[in-house]
Amino acid sequence: MTDDFGRPERTGFHYSEQDVQREVTELEGRSATAARIFDLRRIIGGLFVVYGIIVTITGITDSQAEIDKAQGININLWTGIGMLLLGVFFLVWLWLRPTPPPVPPAEEAE
Amino acid sequence: MLNYWVQNPTNAPYSPTYLAAGLRLPTNGLDYTILAIYFVVVLGIGFAARRSVKTSLDFFLSGRSLPAWITGLAFISANLAATEILGMAANSAQYGAYTVHWYWIGAIPAMVFLGLVMMPFYYGSKVRSVPEMLLLRFDRAAHLLSSILFAFAAILIAGVNLYALAIVVEALLGWPQWVAIVVAGAFVLAYITLGGLSSAIYNEVLQFFVILAALIPLSVLGLKKVGGWDGLVDKLTATHGHNFTTAWGGTGIGSANPLGANWLTIVLGLGFVLSFGYWTTNFAEVQRALSAKNLSAAQRTPLIAAYPKIFIVFLVMIPGLVAAALVPNIGTAKSGLQYNDAIPYLMSQLLPNGVLGIAVTGLLAAFMAGMAANVSSFNTVFTTDIWAKYVVKGREDGYYVRFGRLITAIGVCASVGTAFLASSFSNIMSYLQTLFSFFNVPMFVVFIVGMFWKRASAKSGFWGLLAGTVTAMVNYFVLYKKDIIAIPSDQGANFVSAIAGFVAGAVVMVIVSLFTAPKPEAELAGLVYGTSSPGMAEAPAPGDEAWYRRPALLGWGAVVLAALCYIPFSF
């Protein structure tokens, strides 16, 4: 066990709500996630467009045996189109509402 | 039947059983390409998220900066692990439409309560974990007990997820078990160590969409095969009786049903105690909401998750029911299929290459997400609650980021160890899981009493937690397992144990509080209902006043919708 060096606000065994508030607020000020994290919509959009294209092409080229296995439905075609639409939806959303610029850090930030 | 057991929402004590041989899927290069693309994207997310990690808050809580739609989908995804998907399909094949209870009454009210009532306290007090909330409201004893129990449970459940993955992958793809365990463990290790919670959450959101892309075609084709919903109901009524396709049929007190529970134990045990315990105090879930960017987004996290939760039940229940209709003796030795095989069986029967690859990817992604949710909550509790408060205190922040990465690696290795242990002692593992499932319930009592009764003293937290846990365990392992009281099934016994644990915890808290000093009023601000903390006064962000972002409307909308969903299943 080490002592509470550098954190004089903690006295004895009591760790109060003010301690948590102060510690987390200070960390929030220095946090980099909001400024540097990439936009997930681009990844979902990209992956589903790629999957959509692969599965749709599979559906177009499927033989009758595959369609029979899937109860007479060309499931690859329909699933592929669905995934493609979802991917396009995310990309359009990203295009219409681009990532907002990062909020300037609070004044107590380093 | 004792060995096979799946149950939710207490993080699914799920005992993986060996899938029937002959479920080997006809996968080809196309399917493997789809799988490989997914693994590359998963790793890419880890590397790309790495540069956003600067402080321990970034690593453990994504800097409290994510938008509500991301945290909300991660919230549902952390619960939608593969054990839940396979397990709930199994539940449907075994018990029929009773499965809807795990969703509509066993999840929605608790999720709405978390968002509307509890989240202002969790998020507003700025705690970084559920145990830290107990530290503020009660004392170090309650804090340490809950932190250690949670850390053990998280590793155990992560290991069981890995083991379940290995069994499924062996049956479906023919990989040896150890290969699957090591490969999946290595990927989870890599992306969480690199990107922390952000990469866990991003991957969970991705997994949510992939698993939908797998389950929707499967349910559609399954229904087509049995002649639509009407054909399904007719077939099941003929083989399993009318009650099999209703939610409440046969649940009158005193009447027998396969679930072994009556409407009262369903409502109180599952709907109230077990579900509130799981959804409101399980840190693997709550952590997703704590990473949201403001109080409004944190409140909306479980509420946004509630809407998909209402409808996902159809995607797991329909394959389960279809399997029961196609193979009426499923679950018996004669059919060669176990209840757990419902989804893999339909995949092998119905899906052509292409969609099959998506389905395999979805299942693997769901296993990894289930494991990652536990690992990413474990490393947070172990670092901020155990290490930084009791072992190495007061070091600079960078030290705790490095320690968090180290403990992630150790946690994943420990889960791999648990997974190998599980493969030799799967019976013991399911017992251990049951044991830990009882831990959520007393935790919930302590929270709820502490939050609504300001007289509850600092010492009452620890004793309430202990008494509730012990009572639930004694009821289950002694009274039920030794046949002292008669309950027809494990599920029913679990509901009763939860109620007993809840009552015992509450009674002990009241008694201890009456004999010990209350906490000073000043230390309770923002922790007890009716008080507030500075964080709760935060002004709403621009745009958050829009009607569709109002937590109360979203929450009550979900409750009404879930209630409406019951109507077609009630007659």
XYZ file of C-alpha atoms in Angstrom:
681
model
C 0.000 0.000 0.000
C 1.306 3.438 -0.866
C 0.217 6.692 0.618
C -2.116 9.112 -1.059
C 0.711 11.209 -2.416
C -0.449 13.975 -4.662
C -4.085 13.618 -3.773
C -4.399 15.561 -0.550
C -8.136 15.874 -0.967
C -8.564 12.300 0.162
C -8.512 12.300 3.899
C -8.539 9.082 5.861
C -10.840 6.419 4.550
C -13.523 8.667 3.260
C -13.771 9.047 -0.471
C -16.533 11.457 -1.171
C -18.612 12.421 -4.123
C -16.637 15.647 -4.423
C -13.461 13.609 -4.919
C -15.025 11.661 -7.772
C -16.510 14.791 -9.321
C -13.169 16.589 -9.204
C -11.155 13.661 -10.501
C -13.512 12.828 -13.368
C -14.059 16.463 -14.345
C -10.310 16.957 -14.533
C -9.938 13.823 -16.699
C -12.822 14.928 -18.917
C -10.959 18.163 -19.561
C -7.946 16.264 -20.875
C -9.892 13.510 -22.640
C -9.076 12.993 -26.300
C -11.897 10.684 -27.373
C -14.316 13.377 -28.527
C -11.659 15.104 -30.627
C -9.863 12.118 -32.102
C -12.261 9.196 -32.402
C -13.272 8.393 -35.968
C -16.884 8.377 -37.079
C -18.371 4.903 -36.773
C -20.917 5.594 -39.521
C -18.128 5.440 -42.088
C -17.085 1.950 -40.936
C -20.630 0.534 -40.801
C -21.436 2.113 -44.159
C -18.259 0.820 -45.781
C -18.546 -2.713 -44.430
C -22.201 -3.095 -45.367
C -21.690 -1.715 -48.869
C -18.881 -4.253 -49.390
C -20.918 -7.109 -47.895
C -23.984 -5.989 -49.819
C -22.118 -6.054 -53.140
C -20.573 -9.484 -52.444
C -23.859 -11.074 -51.354
C -25.944 -9.427 -54.111
C -23.550 -10.696 -56.791
C -23.725 -14.148 -55.200
C -27.500 -13.911 -55.404
C -27.435 -12.928 -59.096
C -25.177 -15.858 -59.944
C -26.870 -18.417 -57.654
C -27.954 -21.678 -59.258
C -31.441 -23.170 -58.866
C -30.111 -25.588 -56.229
C -29.243 -22.735 -53.894
C -32.613 -21.083 -54.427
C -34.380 -24.377 -53.765
C -32.465 -24.813 -50.512
C -33.761 -21.421 -49.406
C -37.424 -22.364 -49.938
C -37.565 -20.887 -53.433
C -36.482 -17.443 -52.292
C -33.321 -15.902 -53.739
C -32.221 -15.071 -50.206
C -28.729 -13.969 -51.202
C -30.150 -11.365 -53.564
C -32.617 -9.974 -51.024
C -30.181 -9.997 -48.114
C -27.506 -8.441 -50.303
C -29.816 -5.621 -51.395
C -30.884 -5.069 -47.792
C -27.287 -4.840 -46.576
C -26.371 -2.544 -49.451
C -29.232 -0.203 -48.563
C -28.194 -0.146 -44.898
C -24.625 0.672 -45.898
C -25.773 3.449 -48.224
C -28.052 4.803 -45.477
C -25.099 5.226 -43.108
C -22.957 6.867 -45.786
C -25.732 9.279 -46.775
C -26.345 10.123 -43.115
C -22.641 10.848 -42.736
C -22.682 12.981 -45.880
C -25.745 14.990 -44.821
C -24.625 15.418 -41.206
C -20.827 15.270 -41.141
C -18.915 14.712 -37.900
C -19.291 17.888 -35.853
C -15.984 19.654 -35.204
C -14.630 18.858 -31.737
C -15.853 21.102 -28.952
C -12.998 23.373 -27.816
C -11.565 22.002 -24.571
C -12.702 23.587 -21.325
C -10.590 26.430 -19.997
C -8.955 24.357 -17.245
C -7.565 21.924 -19.830
C -3.822 21.779 -20.271
C -32.109 -31.646 -18.329
C -30.220 -30.443 -15.271
C -27.052 -30.105 -17.242
C -28.592 -28.095 -20.002
C -29.599 -24.738 -18.711
C -29.887 -21.366 -20.157
C -31.309 -18.391 -18.476
C -31.471 -14.685 -18.936
C -31.473 -11.841 -17.892
C -28.889 -12.734 -15.303
C -26.156 -12.860 -17.865
C -27.228 -16.262 -19.001
C -26.000 -19.120 -16.879
C -25.507 -21.079 -20.004
C -23.943 -24.447 -19.959
C -22.590 -25.081 -23.390
C -23.460 -28.556 -24.494
C -21.809 -30.390 -27.306
C -23.666 -29.656 -30.490
C -24.834 -32.643 -32.391
C -22.395 -34.006 -34.910
C -23.637 -33.647 -38.455
C -24.329 -29.934 -38.081
C -21.194 -29.200 -40.072
C -22.022 -26.323 -42.361
C -21.261 -26.502 -46.075
C -19.104 -23.368 -45.903
C -16.941 -22.438 -48.870
C -14.336 -19.842 -49.804
C -16.993 -17.145 -50.182
C -18.173 -17.612 -46.598
C -14.613 -17.543 -45.310
C -13.944 -14.340 -47.275
C -16.893 -12.670 -45.542
C -15.568 -13.867 -42.175
C -12.040 -12.692 -42.939
C -13.247 -9.204 -43.937
C -14.988 -8.927 -40.575
C -11.877 -9.875 -38.609
C -9.830 -7.299 -40.534
C -12.394 -4.562 -39.773
C -12.450 -5.533 -36.080
C -8.697 -5.125 -35.821
C -8.814 -1.930 -37.880
C -11.255 -0.414 -35.398
C -8.862 -1.277 -32.585
C -5.909 0.404 -34.290
C -7.924 3.445 -35.349
C -9.412 3.917 -31.868
C -5.970 3.785 -30.306
C -5.154 7.412 -31.011
C -8.216 8.552 -29.088
C -6.884 7.057 -25.844
C -5.065 9.713 -23.866
C -6.385 9.501 -20.309
C -7.705 6.649 -18.178
C -11.178 8.077 -18.727
C -10.724 7.577 -22.490
C -9.604 4.002 -21.975
C -12.263 2.948 -19.464
C -15.263 5.156 -20.354
C -14.533 6.528 -23.847
C -13.988 9.929 -22.232
C -17.757 10.137 -21.533
C -18.197 11.454 -25.044
C -20.144 9.032 -27.281
C -23.504 9.848 -28.914
C -26.648 8.118 -27.664
C -27.345 5.995 -30.754
C -23.909 4.367 -30.437
C -24.105 3.719 -26.694
C -27.707 2.554 -27.069
C -26.899 -0.033 -29.730
C -23.820 -1.137 -27.766
C -26.067 -1.504 -24.709
C -28.329 -3.945 -26.540
C -25.387 -5.661 -28.209
C -23.540 -6.312 -24.955
C -26.610 -8.298 -23.956
C -27.156 -9.889 -27.373
C -24.185 -12.192 -27.034
C -24.211 -15.526 -28.797
C -25.034 -17.376 -25.574
C -28.202 -15.302 -25.456
C -29.053 -15.898 -29.130
C -28.501 -19.666 -29.057
C -29.892 -19.914 -25.533
C -33.103 -18.011 -26.171
C -33.752 -19.985 -29.366
C -33.232 -23.100 -27.246
C -35.620 -21.711 -24.638
C -38.256 -21.251 -27.347
C -37.773 -24.758 -28.712
C -38.201 -26.096 -25.175
C -40.830 -23.843 -23.562
C -42.451 -22.157 -26.569
C -43.738 -18.599 -26.563
C -42.980 -18.158 -22.843
C -39.688 -16.771 -24.156
C -41.357 -13.409 -24.743
C -41.392 -12.898 -20.963
C -37.585 -12.557 -20.937
C -37.972 -9.591 -23.254
C -41.231 -7.756 -22.654
C -41.609 -8.069 -18.904
C -38.091 -9.261 -18.104
C -36.227 -6.421 -19.797
C -38.251 -3.396 -20.909
C -39.533 -2.134 -17.515
C -36.062 -2.465 -16.001
C -34.364 -0.718 -18.934
C -36.844 2.144 -18.732
C -36.355 2.399 -14.963
C -32.590 2.556 -15.466
C -32.934 5.362 -17.995
C -35.577 7.464 -16.287
C -34.918 6.966 -12.571
C -31.406 5.684 -11.948
C -29.318 7.251 -14.686
C -29.377 10.793 -13.253
C -27.706 9.396 -10.123
C -25.223 7.193 -11.965
C -24.219 9.726 -14.580
C -24.720 12.881 -12.530
C -22.494 11.684 -9.691
C -19.757 11.032 -12.293
C -18.929 7.602 -10.936
C -16.873 5.423 -13.262
C -18.388 2.098 -12.235
C -21.285 0.527 -10.381
C -19.140 -0.455 -7.362
C -17.880 3.133 -7.126
C -21.496 4.213 -6.620
C -21.675 1.827 -3.649
C -18.487 3.365 -2.267
C -20.086 6.809 -2.290
C -23.429 5.730 -0.873
C -22.186 3.127 1.615
C -18.630 2.261 2.651
C -15.451 0.499 1.647
C -16.655 -2.928 2.768
C -19.623 -2.857 0.389
C -17.397 -1.436 -2.343
C -14.658 -4.038 -2.045
C -17.066 -6.974 -1.787
C -19.002 -5.921 -4.882
C -15.841 -5.096 -6.877
C -14.195 -8.448 -6.202
C -17.330 -10.466 -6.876
C -17.942 -8.572 -10.096
C -14.356 -9.033 -11.296
C -14.539 -12.806 -10.714
C -17.928 -13.121 -12.370
C -16.827 -11.123 -15.421
C -13.802 -13.350 -16.068
C -15.849 -16.458 -15.536
C -18.551 -15.370 -17.961
C -15.974 -14.238 -20.526
C -14.431 -17.713 -20.300
C -17.776 -19.433 -20.738
C -18.432 -17.299 -23.828
C -15.098 -18.386 -25.254
C -15.785 -22.018 -24.515
C -19.256 -21.816 -26.049
C -17.696 -20.238 -29.117
C -15.172 -23.061 -29.368
C -17.905 -25.704 -29.266
C -20.021 -23.983 -31.881
C -17.069 -23.346 -34.160
C -15.931 -26.949 -33.822
C -19.356 -28.279 -34.705
C -20.080 -25.860 -37.534
C -16.688 -25.265 -39.104
C -14.616 -28.170 -37.864
C -11.881 -26.115 -36.203
C -10.289 -27.770 -33.157
C -11.529 -26.173 -29.920
C -8.189 -24.782 -28.831
C -7.716 -22.996 -32.163
C -11.034 -21.201 -31.815
C -10.335 -20.257 -28.170
C -6.886 -18.872 -28.923
C -7.882 -17.024 -32.120
C -10.969 -15.366 -30.603
C -9.076 -14.559 -27.397
C -6.252 -12.980 -29.372
C -8.600 -10.742 -31.387
C -10.478 -9.544 -28.311
C -7.183 -8.957 -26.516
C -5.829 -6.952 -29.424
C -8.740 -4.637 -29.982
C -9.500 -3.865 -26.340
C -5.868 -3.350 -25.354
C -5.448 -0.965 -28.271
C -8.623 1.070 -28.188
C -10.126 0.428 -24.759
C -13.868 0.781 -24.299
C -14.310 2.797 -27.515
C -13.203 -0.088 -29.671
C -15.292 -2.561 -27.635
C -18.359 -0.356 -28.120
C -17.743 0.313 -31.826
C -17.375 -3.399 -32.468
C -20.561 -4.083 -30.537
C -22.526 -1.681 -32.733
C -21.104 -3.338 -35.846
C -21.971 -6.768 -34.444
C -25.557 -5.637 -33.841
C -26.115 -5.019 -37.552
C -24.308 -8.163 -38.686
C -26.335 -10.368 -36.358
C -29.554 -8.771 -37.659
C -28.411 -9.492 -41.218
C -27.997 -13.116 -40.140
C -31.169 -13.624 -38.104
C -33.687 -11.856 -40.341
C -33.145 -14.114 -43.414
C -33.065 -17.167 -41.140
C -36.416 -16.289 -39.536
C -38.027 -15.458 -42.887
C -36.920 -18.742 -44.475
C -37.878 -20.694 -41.361
C -41.387 -19.268 -41.451
C -41.694 -19.960 -45.172
C -40.701 -23.575 -44.582
C -43.458 -24.225 -42.036
C -46.142 -22.357 -43.972
C -46.000 -18.926 -42.357
C -46.965 -17.952 -38.820
C -50.352 -19.687 -39.053
C -48.767 -22.869 -40.295
C -46.268 -22.695 -37.441
C -48.968 -22.240 -34.806
C -51.070 -25.078 -36.277
C -48.125 -27.479 -36.326
C -47.060 -26.629 -32.775
C -50.600 -26.793 -31.408
C -50.928 -30.270 -32.885
C -47.661 -31.545 -31.405
C -47.112 -29.446 -28.272
C -50.580 -28.260 -27.251
C -52.221 -24.854 -27.303
C -50.244 -23.309 -24.430
C -46.962 -23.699 -26.330
C -47.732 -20.687 -28.510
C -49.200 -18.445 -25.795
C -47.414 -16.293 -23.253
C -49.617 -16.852 -20.217
C -51.440 -20.148 -20.940
C -50.965 -22.561 -18.023
C -49.308 -20.057 -15.715
C -52.161 -19.905 -13.205
C -51.037 -20.539 -9.632
C -51.215 -24.269 -9.008
C -51.425 -25.309 -12.652
C -48.512 -27.141 -14.224
C -46.479 -25.842 -17.134
C -43.050 -26.780 -18.485
C -41.480 -23.553 -17.233
C -42.317 -24.469 -13.648
C -43.348 -20.938 -12.829
C -46.689 -19.229 -12.300
C -47.658 -15.702 -13.276
C -46.686 -14.350 -9.862
C -43.150 -15.731 -9.924
C -42.821 -14.589 -13.537
C -43.877 -11.038 -12.705
C -42.025 -10.707 -9.392
C -39.086 -13.046 -9.855
C -38.243 -12.514 -13.517
C -39.950 -9.203 -14.265
C -38.981 -7.388 -11.113
C -36.107 -8.853 -9.148
C -33.960 -10.727 -11.677
C -34.454 -8.301 -14.505
C -33.963 -5.125 -12.473
C -30.893 -6.714 -10.881
C -29.384 -7.521 -14.246
C -30.265 -4.414 -16.241
C -29.750 -1.745 -13.599
C -26.704 -2.924 -11.663
C -24.704 -5.142 -14.023
C -21.733 -2.988 -14.859
C -21.133 -4.639 -18.243
C -24.422 -2.984 -19.263
C -24.337 0.243 -17.230
C -20.805 1.017 -18.451
C -22.171 1.605 -21.970
C -24.507 4.302 -20.675
C -21.791 5.911 -18.537
C -19.708 6.449 -21.680
C -22.391 8.672 -23.256
C -21.589 12.312 -23.920
C -24.070 13.974 -21.564
C -26.826 13.184 -19.102
C -29.526 13.227 -21.749
C -27.579 10.783 -23.941
C -26.880 8.556 -20.921
C -30.585 8.453 -20.066
C -31.492 7.667 -23.651
C -28.944 4.807 -23.887
C -31.130 2.073 -22.322
C -34.274 3.646 -23.808
C -32.938 3.505 -27.365
C -31.881 -0.082 -26.634
C -35.389 -0.963 -25.436
C -36.973 -0.649 -28.889
C -34.792 -3.241 -30.679
C -35.069 -5.422 -27.566
C -38.869 -5.561 -27.970
C -38.572 -6.959 -31.489
C -35.402 -9.060 -31.285
C -37.381 -11.701 -29.424
C -39.055 -12.624 -32.718
C -35.703 -13.243 -34.381
C -34.633 -15.746 -31.723
C -38.035 -17.196 -30.904
C -39.123 -17.926 -34.497
C -36.057 -20.104 -35.296
C -36.571 -21.913 -31.973
C -40.261 -22.542 -32.659
C -39.587 -23.565 -36.264
C -37.007 -26.068 -35.054
C -39.557 -27.452 -32.577
C -42.118 -27.751 -35.372
C -39.736 -29.419 -37.829
C -38.185 -31.746 -35.263
C -40.945 -32.344 -32.671
C -38.705 -34.551 -30.537
C -35.846 -32.017 -30.433
C -34.033 -32.160 -27.121
C -34.340 -35.918 -26.858
C -31.711 -38.478 -27.789
C -33.945 -39.816 -30.554
C -33.700 -36.685 -32.688
C -29.950 -36.365 -32.236
C -30.497 -32.616 -31.748
C -30.384 -30.595 -28.583
C -32.372 -27.438 -27.906
C -29.183 -25.419 -28.314
C -28.904 -26.704 -31.879
C -32.040 -24.893 -33.072
C -30.281 -22.017 -34.856
C -27.279 -23.982 -36.209
C -29.706 -26.653 -37.461
C -31.766 -24.123 -39.421
C -28.613 -22.474 -40.739
C -27.420 -25.770 -42.178
C -30.864 -26.581 -43.613
C -31.835 -23.250 -45.125
C -28.960 -20.881 -45.834
C -27.021 -20.998 -49.110
C -23.369 -19.905 -49.254
C -23.155 -16.145 -48.983
C -25.861 -15.537 -46.399
C -24.396 -18.539 -44.622
C -21.098 -16.683 -44.338
C -22.941 -13.662 -42.927
C -24.656 -15.896 -40.370
C -21.402 -17.566 -39.289
C -19.770 -14.144 -39.045
C -22.695 -12.858 -36.994
C -22.477 -15.739 -34.539
C -18.705 -15.413 -34.107
C -19.047 -11.642 -33.759
C -21.705 -12.133 -31.099
C -19.494 -14.510 -29.138
C -16.587 -12.090 -29.267
C -18.774 -9.113 -28.327
C -20.148 -11.024 -25.344
C -16.646 -11.763 -24.199
C -15.410 -8.232 -24.911
C -18.232 -6.649 -22.897
C -17.127 -8.649 -19.881
C -13.422 -7.999 -20.398
C -13.905 -4.258 -20.853
C -16.003 -3.969 -17.702
C -13.607 -6.212 -15.778
C -10.563 -4.081 -16.576
C -12.395 -0.930 -15.460
C -13.519 -2.344 -12.124
C -10.175 -3.998 -11.464
C -8.186 -0.837 -12.242
C -10.316 2.008 -10.884
C -12.036 0.173 -8.036
C -9.540 -2.374 -6.767
C -6.051 -1.354 -7.884
C -6.279 2.453 -7.722
C -8.199 2.527 -4.452
C -6.603 -0.230 -2.368
C -3.296 -1.289 -3.876
C -1.359 1.399 -5.757
C -2.996 4.703 -4.929
C -2.361 8.216 -6.146
C -0.134 7.544 -9.158
C -0.266 9.717 -12.276
C -3.051 9.015 -14.734
C -0.799 7.486 -17.409
C 0.143 4.738 -14.974
C -3.488 3.618 -14.726
C -3.861 3.546 -18.524
C -0.798 1.288 -18.743
C -2.101 -0.821 -15.887
C -5.520 -1.033 -17.589
C -3.881 -2.417 -20.732
C -1.866 -4.898 -18.701
C -4.882 -6.108 -16.752
C -6.834 -6.461 -20.014
C -4.162 -8.842 -21.252
C -4.179 -10.707 -17.942
C -7.988 -10.811 -17.960
C -8.106 -12.279 -21.474
C -5.487 -14.889 -20.562
C -7.491 -15.753 -17.445
C -10.631 -16.124 -19.588
C -8.754 -18.462 -21.921
C -7.818 -20.416 -18.798
C -11.451 -20.473 -17.639
C -12.498 -21.595 -21.101
C -10.150 -24.590 -20.947
C -11.328 -25.310 -17.399
C -14.901 -25.148 -18.637
C -14.151 -27.752 -21.263
C -13.243 -30.251 -18.558
C -15.676 -29.194 -15.825
C -18.681 -27.819 -17.661
C -21.014 -28.905 -14.853
C -19.068 -26.978 -12.260
C -19.025 -23.958 -14.522
C -22.764 -23.859 -14.808
C -22.983 -24.056 -11.003
C -20.542 -21.190 -10.639
C -22.532 -19.109 -13.070
C -25.706 -19.764 -11.159
C -23.887 -18.689 -8.038
C -22.854 -15.400 -9.550
C -26.266 -14.867 -11.061
C -27.512 -14.483 -7.510
C -25.124 -11.631 -6.994
C -27.021 -9.152 -9.166
C -30.161 -9.416 -7.114
C -28.752 -8.393 -3.688
C -26.810 -5.687 -5.465
C -30.099 -4.325 -6.762
C -31.697 -4.397 -3.271
C -28.775 -2.472 -1.846
C -29.058 0.085 -4.636
C -32.767 0.533 -4.431
C -32.923 0.773 -0.626
C -29.905 3.082 -0.580
C -31.403 5.262 -3.262
C -34.905 5.635 -1.867
C -34.278 5.511 1.903
C -31.787 8.050 3.146
C -31.760 6.535 6.637
C -30.021 3.391 5.257
C -26.685 3.536 7.073
C -23.177 3.165 5.664
C -22.792 -0.280 7.183
C -26.110 -1.627 5.936
C -24.832 -1.910 2.348
C -22.282 -4.610 3.042
C -24.579 -6.666 5.251
C -27.510 -6.384 2.870
C -25.326 -7.525 -0.016
C -23.986 -10.461 1.954
C -27.343 -11.533 3.399
C -29.107 -11.341 0.025
C -26.425 -13.352 -1.748
C -26.292 -16.032 0.939
C -30.083 -16.364 1.133
C -30.498 -16.732 -2.641
C -27.744 -19.336 -2.687
C -29.110 -21.281 0.288
C -32.573 -21.296 -1.247
C -31.241 -22.585 -4.539
C -28.470 -24.964 -3.543
C -29.914 -26.301 -0.278
C -33.699 -25.926 -0.240
C -34.282 -26.600 -3.942
C -31.435 -28.904 -4.915
C -31.890 -31.059 -1.794
C -35.648 -31.233 -2.490
C -36.666 -29.594 0.778
C -39.097 -27.399 -1.112
C -40.730 -28.587 -4.326
C -40.261 -26.409 -7.417
C -40.746 -28.170 -10.758
C -37.843 -26.677 -12.744
C -34.500 -24.900 -12.471
C -36.034 -21.815 -14.037
C -38.832 -21.700 -11.489
C -36.356 -22.248 -8.632
C -34.237 -19.423 -9.910
C -37.183 -17.021 -9.867
C -38.023 -18.016 -6.276
C -34.386 -17.734 -5.140
C -34.224 -14.240 -6.567
C -37.314 -13.154 -4.657
C -35.959 -14.695 -1.427
C -32.602 -12.956 -1.862
C -34.305 -9.649 -2.479
C -36.484 -9.849 0.627
C -33.630 -11.034 2.874
C -31.318 -8.272 1.674
C -33.944 -5.605 2.280
C -34.830 -6.901 5.773
C -31.194 -7.082 6.863
C -30.546 -3.571 5.573
C -33.431 -2.181 7.579
C -32.333 -3.981 10.756
C -28.672 -2.960 10.429
C -29.669 0.638 9.650
C -31.782 0.857 12.786
C -28.790 -0.114 14.943
C -26.054 1.910 13.225
C -25.508 5.604 12.652
C -27.005 7.142 9.499
C -24.755 8.796 6.933
C -24.531 12.594 7.331
C -27.055 14.379 5.125
C -24.309 16.375 3.361
C -22.651 13.204 2.042
C -25.851 11.964 0.416
C -26.412 14.795 -2.068
C -26.955 13.376 -5.532
C -27.004 9.791 -4.243
C -30.477 9.570 -2.719
C -33.767 10.152 -4.501
C -34.944 13.733 -4.025
C -31.448 15.208 -3.727
C -29.276 16.423 -6.548
C -25.606 16.773 -7.369
C -23.849 19.411 -9.493
C -23.597 17.012 -12.451
C -27.381 16.646 -12.624
C -27.922 20.365 -13.167
C -26.055 20.212 -16.474
C -27.848 22.168 -19.193
C -29.182 20.071 -22.096
C -27.117 20.142 -25.273
C -28.583 21.996 -28.274
C -31.123 19.827 -30.031
C -31.823 17.647 -27.014
C -35.161 19.349 -26.373
C -36.609 17.762 -29.541
C -39.693 15.721 -28.631
C -38.216 12.454 -29.934
C -35.255 12.866 -27.613
C -37.283 13.317 -24.455
C -36.413 10.452 -22.101
C -39.868 10.281 -20.508
C -41.611 9.944 -23.872
C -39.125 7.354 -25.154
C -39.356 5.366 -21.930
C -43.123 5.271 -21.588
C -43.428 4.607 -25.315
C -41.336 1.454 -24.897
C -43.413 0.254 -21.938
C -46.686 0.763 -23.823
C -45.326 -0.942 -26.932
C -44.152 -3.976 -24.926
C -47.559 -4.218 -23.255
C -49.292 -4.053 -26.662
C -47.043 -6.836 -27.952
C -48.444 -9.131 -25.266
C -51.992 -8.850 -26.620
C -51.704 -11.272 -29.575
C -49.930 -13.798 -27.337
C -52.414 -13.707 -24.486
C -55.265 -15.784 -25.873
